[in-house]
Amino acid sequence: MRARLIGLVDHMQAMLDLGVDIHLITVEAPHVSIDPRFASVTQLPRQAPQEEFVAAAVLVAKEQGAAAVITFVEMDIEIAETANAAMGNTWAAVEAAHICRDKLRQRTFLAEHGIPTVWFHPVSDIDTAVAAAAARGLPLILKPTRAAASEYVELIDNPDRLRAALRQIQDVVRDRRAFYYDNAERDWALLEEYLPGQEVTLDGVVLDGEFILGGVHNKRHSTGPYFDEDLYTLPFDKPEHEAELVDIATRIVRGLGMRLCMFNAELRADADGRYRVIEFSIRVSGGHPYRHIKDVYSIDLVRMFVRAACGESVADILVQENHRRPPRMTVCAKVIYANGHVVRNSPGEAMHSPYFRVYFPTARPGTEVVAGARGFDYTGLLSVWMPWQPGQDPAVVHAVATDLATKLDFEVRPSR
């Protein structure tokens, strides 16, 4: 996991609870080397290409007798699958990882397999993209082909803004920002049809080729122009649509030929209320969704996946691990966005509330953060839980999360 470790506390704890030794390959600061969760830490330069991370992963795995290379980070799934293939793990899916990391390949894959998708147009040149947008008609969604967490995704309603946003994505490609782009792709952005309905995120695990649902999170509804991630909530408020969503996920997994993986998909309803795929990947959501699914439904997706990746029998796993149970509470993740210089960032008084679950202060004091029209930084991730009754409106837990966020010990001053 090259970076973004702070939102993966629960994922790594699941591995430790299983007695798994974790040998980390990362670019994170040297202090990670004394983190007791890791049996060893291999530090590579931030600018090192993916091939060097693959080689390091294979070397460490062979030296340590490791069963598998595992990542929970979207930007690293190609590294993990390529390394697993080199180690001889027959379930490794290198081509599937390439598809998941490139939204143009995803769109092509969905269309070829008859899976609900949207109109799209690949972008390799700004002038051609502006002409294509004019022919199709604005507004349209613009997104990079290889970003994550809705970064640089925008609903564009005029040609001048489209040009500016395309130049911004070109900067991301040129600077190799956030490990999104490793090489110069011919098509580096997409224009897509906008879907006006509810957006959800689905997570599950694939064992012996069978998709097992973990949960479907509601997300804050946004009409743009930006699509900040926020208010991830369980249980899903439209359980009658779960079968439709599971069918779509199953078709993707089978089309990819997956035997073993975590799986995540973002879907959004069209004007007729039918869900279509926004994107998908062979990993579980980072941050709170994994914890939420375990809290609400009792099923432990990461534990099941890690046991199988370490070579345990799937039949034994299915007998010994909890299956998905009816929901027993409601949970909500509130993302903290801010602009400026971070002075303080900790749970504060919020941690004394019975509704408090956890707070990840993703921005350290002394750092700068930008959000909204200026950027996509998370300053913190707050998770709450509370009692729930069938049919309860998600707005109830949204209000609790929003109120508890005001009790965090959090200060961001304007940047100079």
Short mmCIF file of C-alpha atoms in Angstrom, two decimals:
data_model
loop_
_atom_site.label_atom_id
_atom_site.label_comp_id
_atom_site.label_asym_id
_atom_site.label_seq_id
_atom_site.Cartn_x
_atom_site.Cartn_y
_atom_site.Cartn_z
CA MET A 1 0.00 0.00 0.00
CA ARG A 2 1.99 2.93 -1.30
CA ALA A 3 0.04 5.52 0.72
CA ARG A 4 -3.29 6.39 2.43
CA LEU A 5 -2.82 3.99 5.32
CA ILE A 6 -4.78 5.95 7.92
CA GLY A 7 -8.18 4.94 6.54
CA LEU A 8 -7.25 1.25 6.58
CA VAL A 9 -6.92 0.68 10.32
CA ASP A 10 -9.75 -1.88 10.42
CA HIS A 11 -8.51 -3.75 7.36
CA MET A 12 -5.06 -4.27 8.85
CA GLN A 13 -6.49 -5.17 12.26
CA ALA A 14 -8.47 -7.98 10.62
CA MET A 15 -5.19 -9.38 9.28
CA LEU A 16 -3.50 -9.10 12.67
CA ASP A 17 -6.45 -10.84 14.34
CA LEU A 18 -5.92 -13.77 11.98
CA GLY A 19 -2.25 -14.01 12.96
CA VAL A 20 -1.12 -12.82 9.54
CA ASP A 21 2.31 -11.17 9.34
CA ILE A 22 2.13 -7.96 7.29
CA HIS A 23 5.20 -6.98 5.29
CA LEU A 24 4.50 -3.46 4.04
CA ILE A 25 5.78 -1.89 0.83
CA THR A 26 5.13 1.84 0.85
CA VAL A 27 6.34 5.38 0.20
CA GLU A 28 5.04 6.66 3.53
CA ALA A 29 7.32 8.58 5.90
CA PRO A 30 10.07 6.60 7.70
CA HIS A 31 8.11 6.58 10.98
CA VAL A 32 6.02 3.77 9.49
CA SER A 33 9.05 1.52 9.92
CA ILE A 34 8.51 1.46 13.70
CA ASP A 35 4.77 0.77 13.46
CA PRO A 36 4.29 -2.55 15.34
CA ARG A 37 1.56 -3.70 12.96
CA PHE A 38 4.18 -4.43 10.32
CA ALA A 39 6.61 -7.34 10.45
CA SER A 40 8.81 -5.43 8.01
CA VAL A 41 8.63 -2.24 5.97
CA THR A 42 10.18 -1.73 2.54
CA GLN A 43 10.46 1.93 1.59
CA LEU A 44 10.54 2.89 -2.09
CA PRO A 45 10.86 6.38 -3.61
CA ARG A 46 7.56 8.12 -4.30
CA GLN A 47 8.53 8.53 -7.95
CA ALA A 48 9.35 4.84 -8.46
CA PRO A 49 7.34 3.29 -11.34
CA GLN A 50 4.84 0.48 -10.77
CA GLU A 51 7.30 -2.08 -12.11
CA GLU A 52 9.64 -1.41 -9.17
CA PHE A 53 6.83 -1.95 -6.68
CA VAL A 54 5.88 -5.22 -8.38
CA ALA A 55 9.50 -6.41 -8.25
CA ALA A 56 9.81 -5.42 -4.59
CA ALA A 57 6.54 -7.15 -3.70
CA VAL A 58 7.60 -10.40 -5.38
CA LEU A 59 11.05 -10.28 -3.78
CA VAL A 60 9.70 -9.65 -0.26
CA ALA A 61 7.02 -12.33 -0.71
CA LYS A 62 9.59 -14.91 -1.73
CA GLU A 63 12.01 -13.98 1.05
CA GLN A 64 9.27 -14.14 3.70
CA GLY A 65 7.43 -17.16 2.30
CA ALA A 66 4.29 -15.04 1.91
CA ALA A 67 1.13 -16.58 0.50
CA ALA A 68 -0.13 -13.50 -1.32
CA VAL A 69 0.29 -9.81 -2.07
CA ILE A 70 -2.71 -7.86 -0.79
CA THR A 71 -3.75 -4.24 -1.13
CA PHE A 72 -6.82 -2.30 -0.05
CA VAL A 73 -5.83 0.80 -2.05
CA GLU A 74 -7.36 1.44 -5.46
CA MET A 75 -4.17 2.84 -7.02
CA ASP A 76 -2.24 -0.35 -6.14
CA ILE A 77 -4.48 -3.13 -7.44
CA GLU A 78 -2.45 -3.54 -10.65
CA ILE A 79 0.71 -3.96 -8.57
CA ALA A 80 -0.88 -6.58 -6.32
CA GLU A 81 -2.43 -8.65 -9.11
CA THR A 82 0.75 -8.58 -11.24
CA ALA A 83 2.83 -9.65 -8.25
CA ASN A 84 0.39 -12.46 -7.39
CA ALA A 85 0.58 -13.74 -10.96
CA ALA A 86 4.38 -13.72 -10.81
CA MET A 87 4.17 -15.71 -7.55
CA GLY A 88 2.02 -18.34 -9.26
CA ASN A 89 -1.30 -17.58 -7.56
CA THR A 90 -3.77 -18.92 -10.11
CA TRP A 91 -6.54 -16.61 -8.92
CA ALA A 92 -4.55 -13.48 -9.82
CA ALA A 93 -6.41 -11.32 -12.33
CA VAL A 94 -3.99 -8.90 -14.00
CA GLU A 95 -6.25 -7.95 -16.90
CA ALA A 96 -9.18 -7.35 -14.55
CA ALA A 97 -7.00 -4.96 -12.53
CA HIS A 98 -6.09 -3.08 -15.71
CA ILE A 99 -9.79 -2.75 -16.55
CA CYS A 100 -10.68 -1.54 -13.07
CA ARG A 101 -7.93 1.08 -13.03
CA ASP A 102 -9.03 2.65 -16.32
CA LYS A 103 -12.54 4.06 -16.57
CA LEU A 104 -12.48 3.93 -20.38
CA ARG A 105 -11.73 0.20 -20.23
CA GLN A 106 -14.56 -0.14 -17.70
CA ARG A 107 -17.03 1.55 -20.03
CA THR A 108 -15.93 -0.63 -22.94
CA PHE A 109 -16.18 -3.77 -20.79
CA LEU A 110 -19.70 -2.89 -19.57
CA ALA A 111 -20.93 -2.19 -23.09
CA GLU A 112 -19.45 -5.43 -24.43
CA HIS A 113 -21.14 -7.47 -21.68
CA GLY A 114 -24.53 -5.75 -21.88
CA ILE A 115 -24.25 -4.43 -18.31
CA PRO A 116 -26.13 -1.17 -17.57
CA THR A 117 -23.79 1.73 -18.41
CA VAL A 118 -23.96 5.26 -19.85
CA TRP A 119 -23.07 7.15 -23.02
CA PHE A 120 -19.36 8.02 -22.99
CA HIS A 121 -16.70 9.61 -25.14
CA PRO A 122 -12.92 9.14 -24.63
CA VAL A 123 -10.74 12.26 -24.44
CA SER A 124 -7.25 12.44 -25.92
CA ASP A 125 -7.34 16.06 -27.10
CA ILE A 126 -9.01 19.15 -25.64
CA ASP A 127 -10.35 20.64 -28.88
CA THR A 128 -11.82 17.31 -30.00
CA ALA A 129 -13.43 16.83 -26.59
CA VAL A 130 -15.06 20.28 -26.68
CA ALA A 131 -16.43 19.52 -30.15
CA ALA A 132 -17.79 16.16 -29.00
CA ALA A 133 -19.46 17.80 -26.00
CA ALA A 134 -21.09 20.40 -28.24
CA ALA A 135 -22.40 17.65 -30.54
CA ARG A 136 -23.81 15.63 -27.64
CA GLY A 137 -25.03 18.63 -25.66
CA LEU A 138 -24.06 19.92 -22.23
CA PRO A 139 -24.21 19.34 -19.30
CA LEU A 140 -21.96 16.28 -19.21
CA ILE A 141 -19.82 14.58 -16.60
CA LEU A 142 -16.06 14.96 -17.03
CA LYS A 143 -13.73 12.58 -15.19
CA PRO A 144 -10.11 11.40 -15.36
CA THR A 145 -9.67 7.82 -16.50
CA ARG A 146 -7.49 6.81 -13.54
CA ALA A 147 -8.41 8.88 -10.47
CA ALA A 148 -10.35 7.73 -7.38
CA ALA A 149 -12.77 8.99 -4.69
CA SER A 150 -14.53 11.28 -7.22
CA GLU A 151 -11.45 13.49 -7.50
CA TYR A 152 -11.57 15.83 -10.51
CA VAL A 153 -15.05 14.57 -11.43
CA GLU A 154 -17.25 17.51 -12.46
CA LEU A 155 -20.60 18.20 -14.07
CA ILE A 156 -19.74 20.67 -16.85
CA ASP A 157 -22.32 23.05 -18.30
CA ASN A 158 -20.25 25.35 -20.57
CA PRO A 159 -17.35 24.96 -23.04
CA ASP A 160 -15.00 27.39 -21.25
CA ARG A 161 -15.24 25.45 -18.00
CA LEU A 162 -14.74 22.21 -19.92
CA ARG A 163 -11.45 23.49 -21.34
CA ALA A 164 -10.24 24.61 -17.92
CA ALA A 165 -11.19 21.31 -16.25
CA LEU A 166 -9.48 19.32 -19.01
CA ARG A 167 -6.28 21.32 -18.51
CA GLN A 168 -6.49 20.53 -14.78
CA ILE A 169 -6.66 16.79 -15.54
CA GLN A 170 -3.71 17.17 -17.90
CA ASP A 171 -1.75 18.60 -14.95
CA VAL A 172 -2.67 15.54 -12.88
CA VAL A 173 -1.37 13.25 -15.64
CA ARG A 174 1.83 15.24 -16.14
CA ASP A 175 2.62 15.44 -12.43
CA ARG A 176 1.71 11.77 -11.74
CA ARG A 177 -0.37 13.09 -8.87
CA ALA A 178 -1.52 10.64 -6.14
CA PHE A 179 -0.18 7.62 -8.11
CA TYR A 180 -3.09 7.94 -10.52
CA TYR A 181 -1.09 7.95 -13.76
CA ASP A 182 2.10 5.96 -14.23
CA ASN A 183 2.50 6.24 -17.98
CA ALA A 184 1.22 8.58 -20.67
CA GLU A 185 -2.16 7.11 -21.65
CA ARG A 186 -3.54 8.11 -25.04
CA ASP A 187 -7.04 8.62 -23.61
CA TRP A 188 -6.73 10.36 -20.23
CA ALA A 189 -10.29 11.56 -19.56
CA LEU A 190 -13.92 10.72 -20.30
CA LEU A 191 -17.07 12.63 -21.10
CA GLU A 192 -20.15 10.82 -19.78
CA GLU A 193 -23.90 11.11 -19.59
CA TYR A 194 -25.17 12.50 -16.28
CA LEU A 195 -27.54 10.34 -14.21
CA PRO A 196 -29.87 12.34 -11.92
CA GLY A 197 -30.87 9.64 -9.42
CA GLN A 198 -29.65 8.21 -6.12
CA GLU A 199 -26.02 7.05 -5.90
CA VAL A 200 -24.99 3.99 -3.89
CA THR A 201 -21.81 2.06 -3.22
CA LEU A 202 -21.87 -1.74 -3.07
CA ASP A 203 -19.22 -3.91 -1.39
CA GLY A 204 -18.74 -7.65 -1.32
CA VAL A 205 -16.26 -10.49 -1.64
CA VAL A 206 -15.75 -13.13 -4.34
CA LEU A 207 -14.87 -16.65 -3.17
CA ASP A 208 -14.45 -19.46 -5.71
CA GLY A 209 -16.04 -17.21 -8.32
CA GLU A 210 -19.22 -16.50 -6.32
CA PHE A 211 -20.13 -12.95 -5.35
CA ILE A 212 -21.18 -12.51 -1.70
CA LEU A 213 -22.85 -9.22 -0.77
CA GLY A 214 -21.59 -7.27 2.20
CA GLY A 215 -23.71 -4.14 2.03
CA VAL A 216 -25.09 -1.29 -0.06
CA HIS A 217 -24.42 2.19 1.29
CA ASN A 218 -26.60 5.18 0.58
CA LYS A 219 -24.53 8.27 -0.25
CA ARG A 220 -25.34 11.96 -0.08
CA HIS A 221 -27.24 12.91 -3.20
CA SER A 222 -25.37 15.52 -5.23
CA THR A 223 -26.42 17.35 -8.38
CA GLY A 224 -22.90 18.67 -8.95
CA PRO A 225 -20.90 20.35 -10.15
CA TYR A 226 -18.62 18.39 -7.80
CA PHE A 227 -19.35 15.01 -6.22
CA ASP A 228 -17.72 15.05 -2.79
CA GLU A 229 -18.01 11.75 -0.94
CA ASP A 230 -20.15 12.11 2.19
CA LEU A 231 -22.85 10.62 4.45
CA TYR A 232 -22.23 6.95 3.68
CA THR A 233 -25.15 5.26 5.45
CA LEU A 234 -26.34 1.76 6.27
CA PRO A 235 -28.78 0.03 6.12
CA PHE A 236 -29.69 0.73 2.49
CA ASP A 237 -33.00 2.59 2.46
CA LYS A 238 -34.27 0.68 -0.60
CA PRO A 239 -33.63 -2.98 0.25
CA GLU A 240 -36.08 -4.00 -2.47
CA HIS A 241 -33.38 -2.98 -5.00
CA GLU A 242 -30.63 -5.13 -3.49
CA ALA A 243 -31.37 -8.05 -5.82
CA GLU A 244 -31.03 -5.77 -8.87
CA LEU A 245 -27.69 -4.46 -7.61
CA VAL A 246 -26.36 -7.92 -6.71
CA ASP A 247 -27.26 -9.16 -10.19
CA ILE A 248 -25.24 -6.33 -11.76
CA ALA A 249 -22.27 -7.04 -9.48
CA THR A 250 -22.42 -10.75 -10.26
CA ARG A 251 -22.43 -10.08 -14.01
CA ILE A 252 -19.36 -7.84 -13.66
CA VAL A 253 -17.47 -10.39 -11.57
CA ARG A 254 -18.23 -13.21 -13.99
CA GLY A 255 -17.36 -11.06 -17.00
CA LEU A 256 -14.00 -10.29 -15.42
CA GLY A 257 -13.45 -13.98 -14.69
CA MET A 258 -12.74 -13.33 -11.00
CA ARG A 259 -12.13 -16.28 -8.68
CA LEU A 260 -10.99 -14.45 -5.54
CA CYS A 261 -11.15 -10.73 -4.75
CA MET A 262 -12.80 -7.98 -2.80
CA PHE A 263 -15.31 -6.07 -4.92
CA ASN A 264 -16.74 -2.56 -4.94
CA ALA A 265 -19.09 -0.83 -7.36
CA GLU A 266 -20.58 2.66 -7.51
CA LEU A 267 -24.00 2.83 -9.15
CA ARG A 268 -26.50 5.62 -9.79
CA ALA A 269 -30.16 5.56 -10.80
CA ASP A 270 -31.23 7.04 -14.11
CA ALA A 271 -34.37 9.12 -14.70
CA ASP A 272 -36.44 5.91 -14.80
CA GLY A 273 -35.06 4.66 -11.47
CA ARG A 274 -32.90 1.90 -12.96
CA TYR A 275 -29.37 1.58 -11.64
CA ARG A 276 -26.44 1.94 -13.97
CA VAL A 277 -22.77 1.42 -13.20
CA ILE A 278 -20.60 4.46 -12.48
CA GLU A 279 -17.43 2.46 -11.80
CA PHE A 280 -16.19 -0.79 -10.22
CA SER A 281 -13.03 -2.29 -8.79
CA ILE A 282 -11.58 -5.49 -7.35
CA ARG A 283 -11.05 -4.05 -3.87
CA VAL A 284 -13.22 -3.10 -0.91
CA SER A 285 -14.04 0.51 -0.13
CA GLY A 286 -11.43 2.29 1.97
CA GLY A 287 -12.25 4.12 5.18
CA HIS A 288 -15.48 3.33 7.01
CA PRO A 289 -17.60 1.09 4.72
CA TYR A 290 -15.84 -2.13 5.73
CA ARG A 291 -16.29 -1.32 9.44
CA HIS A 292 -19.92 -0.32 8.79
CA ILE A 293 -20.77 -3.57 7.03
CA LYS A 294 -19.31 -5.63 9.87
CA ASP A 295 -21.14 -3.55 12.51
CA VAL A 296 -24.53 -3.65 10.76
CA TYR A 297 -24.60 -7.10 9.13
CA SER A 298 -22.00 -9.09 11.15
CA ILE A 299 -20.24 -10.31 7.99
CA ASP A 300 -16.47 -9.71 7.82
CA LEU A 301 -15.49 -9.30 4.16
CA VAL A 302 -11.78 -8.65 4.73
CA ARG A 303 -11.37 -11.61 7.06
CA MET A 304 -13.01 -13.95 4.53
CA PHE A 305 -10.86 -12.64 1.68
CA VAL A 306 -7.57 -12.76 3.59
CA ARG A 307 -8.18 -16.33 4.78
CA ALA A 308 -8.81 -17.44 1.19
CA ALA A 309 -5.79 -15.50 -0.15
CA CYS A 310 -3.65 -17.23 2.48
CA GLY A 311 -4.73 -20.60 1.08
CA GLU A 312 -7.48 -21.69 3.44
CA SER A 313 -10.38 -23.75 2.11
CA VAL A 314 -13.35 -21.68 0.96
CA ALA A 315 -15.66 -24.41 2.25
CA ASP A 316 -14.16 -24.02 5.74
CA ILE A 317 -14.38 -20.23 5.54
CA LEU A 318 -18.06 -20.33 4.65
CA VAL A 319 -18.80 -22.69 7.54
CA GLN A 320 -16.74 -20.83 10.14
CA GLU A 321 -17.32 -17.14 9.31
CA ASN A 322 -20.51 -15.19 9.97
CA HIS A 323 -22.92 -14.99 7.09
CA ARG A 324 -24.77 -11.74 6.40
CA ARG A 325 -27.46 -11.22 9.06
CA PRO A 326 -30.39 -8.76 9.21
CA PRO A 327 -29.27 -5.23 10.14
CA ARG A 328 -28.88 -4.54 13.84
CA MET A 329 -28.13 -0.78 13.87
CA THR A 330 -27.68 2.23 11.60
CA VAL A 331 -24.32 3.86 10.84
CA CYS A 332 -23.15 6.93 8.99
CA ALA A 333 -19.77 8.26 7.84
CA LYS A 334 -19.38 12.05 7.78
CA VAL A 335 -16.48 13.41 5.77
CA ILE A 336 -14.86 16.58 7.11
CA TYR A 337 -13.88 19.04 4.38
CA ALA A 338 -12.04 22.31 4.92
CA ASN A 339 -9.78 24.87 3.27
CA GLY A 340 -6.72 26.27 4.97
CA HIS A 341 -3.97 25.50 7.48
CA VAL A 342 -4.76 22.69 9.93
CA VAL A 343 -4.11 23.78 13.52
CA ARG A 344 -5.88 21.02 15.50
CA ASN A 345 -7.58 17.84 14.35
CA SER A 346 -8.70 15.20 16.87
CA PRO A 347 -11.93 13.61 18.20
CA GLY A 348 -12.26 16.10 21.07
CA GLU A 349 -15.56 15.98 22.97
CA ALA A 350 -17.20 13.94 20.21
CA MET A 351 -15.60 10.73 21.52
CA HIS A 352 -17.69 10.91 24.72
CA SER A 353 -20.96 10.53 22.81
CA PRO A 354 -22.58 7.06 22.75
CA TYR A 355 -23.06 7.67 19.01
CA PHE A 356 -19.32 8.08 18.40
CA ARG A 357 -17.72 5.13 16.58
CA VAL A 358 -14.35 6.42 15.34
CA TYR A 359 -12.64 9.46 13.90
CA PHE A 360 -9.73 9.31 11.44
CA PRO A 361 -7.92 12.69 11.39
CA THR A 362 -6.57 12.36 7.86
CA ALA A 363 -4.88 15.79 7.81
CA ARG A 364 -2.08 16.36 10.31
CA PRO A 365 -1.72 19.69 12.14
CA GLY A 366 0.60 21.93 10.17
CA THR A 367 -0.60 20.76 6.76
CA GLU A 368 -2.68 22.60 4.17
CA VAL A 369 -6.02 21.27 2.92
CA VAL A 370 -8.22 22.30 0.01
CA ALA A 371 -11.75 21.14 -0.75
CA GLY A 372 -14.85 22.00 -2.77
CA ALA A 373 -14.15 24.01 -5.92
CA ARG A 374 -10.47 24.25 -4.94
CA GLY A 375 -9.66 20.60 -4.32
CA PHE A 376 -10.60 17.21 -2.92
CA ASP A 377 -8.79 16.81 0.39
CA TYR A 378 -10.38 14.93 3.28
CA THR A 379 -9.50 16.59 6.58
CA GLY A 380 -11.14 13.84 8.62
CA LEU A 381 -13.52 10.87 8.56
CA LEU A 382 -16.11 10.58 11.35
CA SER A 383 -18.21 7.46 11.88
CA VAL A 384 -21.33 7.27 14.08
CA TRP A 385 -23.70 4.48 15.06
CA MET A 386 -27.12 4.47 16.68
CA PRO A 387 -30.26 2.32 17.15
CA TRP A 388 -32.37 1.65 14.07
CA GLN A 389 -35.84 0.42 13.23
CA PRO A 390 -36.93 -0.91 9.81
CA GLY A 391 -38.04 1.92 7.57
CA GLN A 392 -36.16 4.59 9.53
CA ASP A 393 -35.21 7.55 7.31
CA PRO A 394 -31.42 7.92 6.82
CA ALA A 395 -31.90 11.61 7.65
CA VAL A 396 -32.10 10.61 11.33
CA VAL A 397 -28.52 9.33 11.49
CA HIS A 398 -27.37 12.08 9.11
CA ALA A 399 -28.47 14.63 11.70
CA VAL A 400 -26.60 12.80 14.46
CA ALA A 401 -23.40 12.66 12.36
CA THR A 402 -23.65 16.32 11.38
CA ASP A 403 -24.18 17.40 15.00
CA LEU A 404 -21.36 15.23 16.35
CA ALA A 405 -18.98 16.70 13.75
CA THR A 406 -19.39 20.08 15.47
CA LYS A 407 -17.93 18.56 18.65
CA LEU A 408 -14.63 17.50 17.09
CA ASP A 409 -11.52 19.34 18.27
CA PHE A 410 -10.94 20.82 14.87
CA GLU A 411 -9.47 24.14 13.73
CA VAL A 412 -8.42 25.20 10.26
CA ARG A 413 -7.20 28.75 9.76
CA PRO A 414 -7.12 30.57 6.41
CA SER A 415 -3.92 29.96 4.50
CA ARG A 416 -1.54 32.84 4.08
#
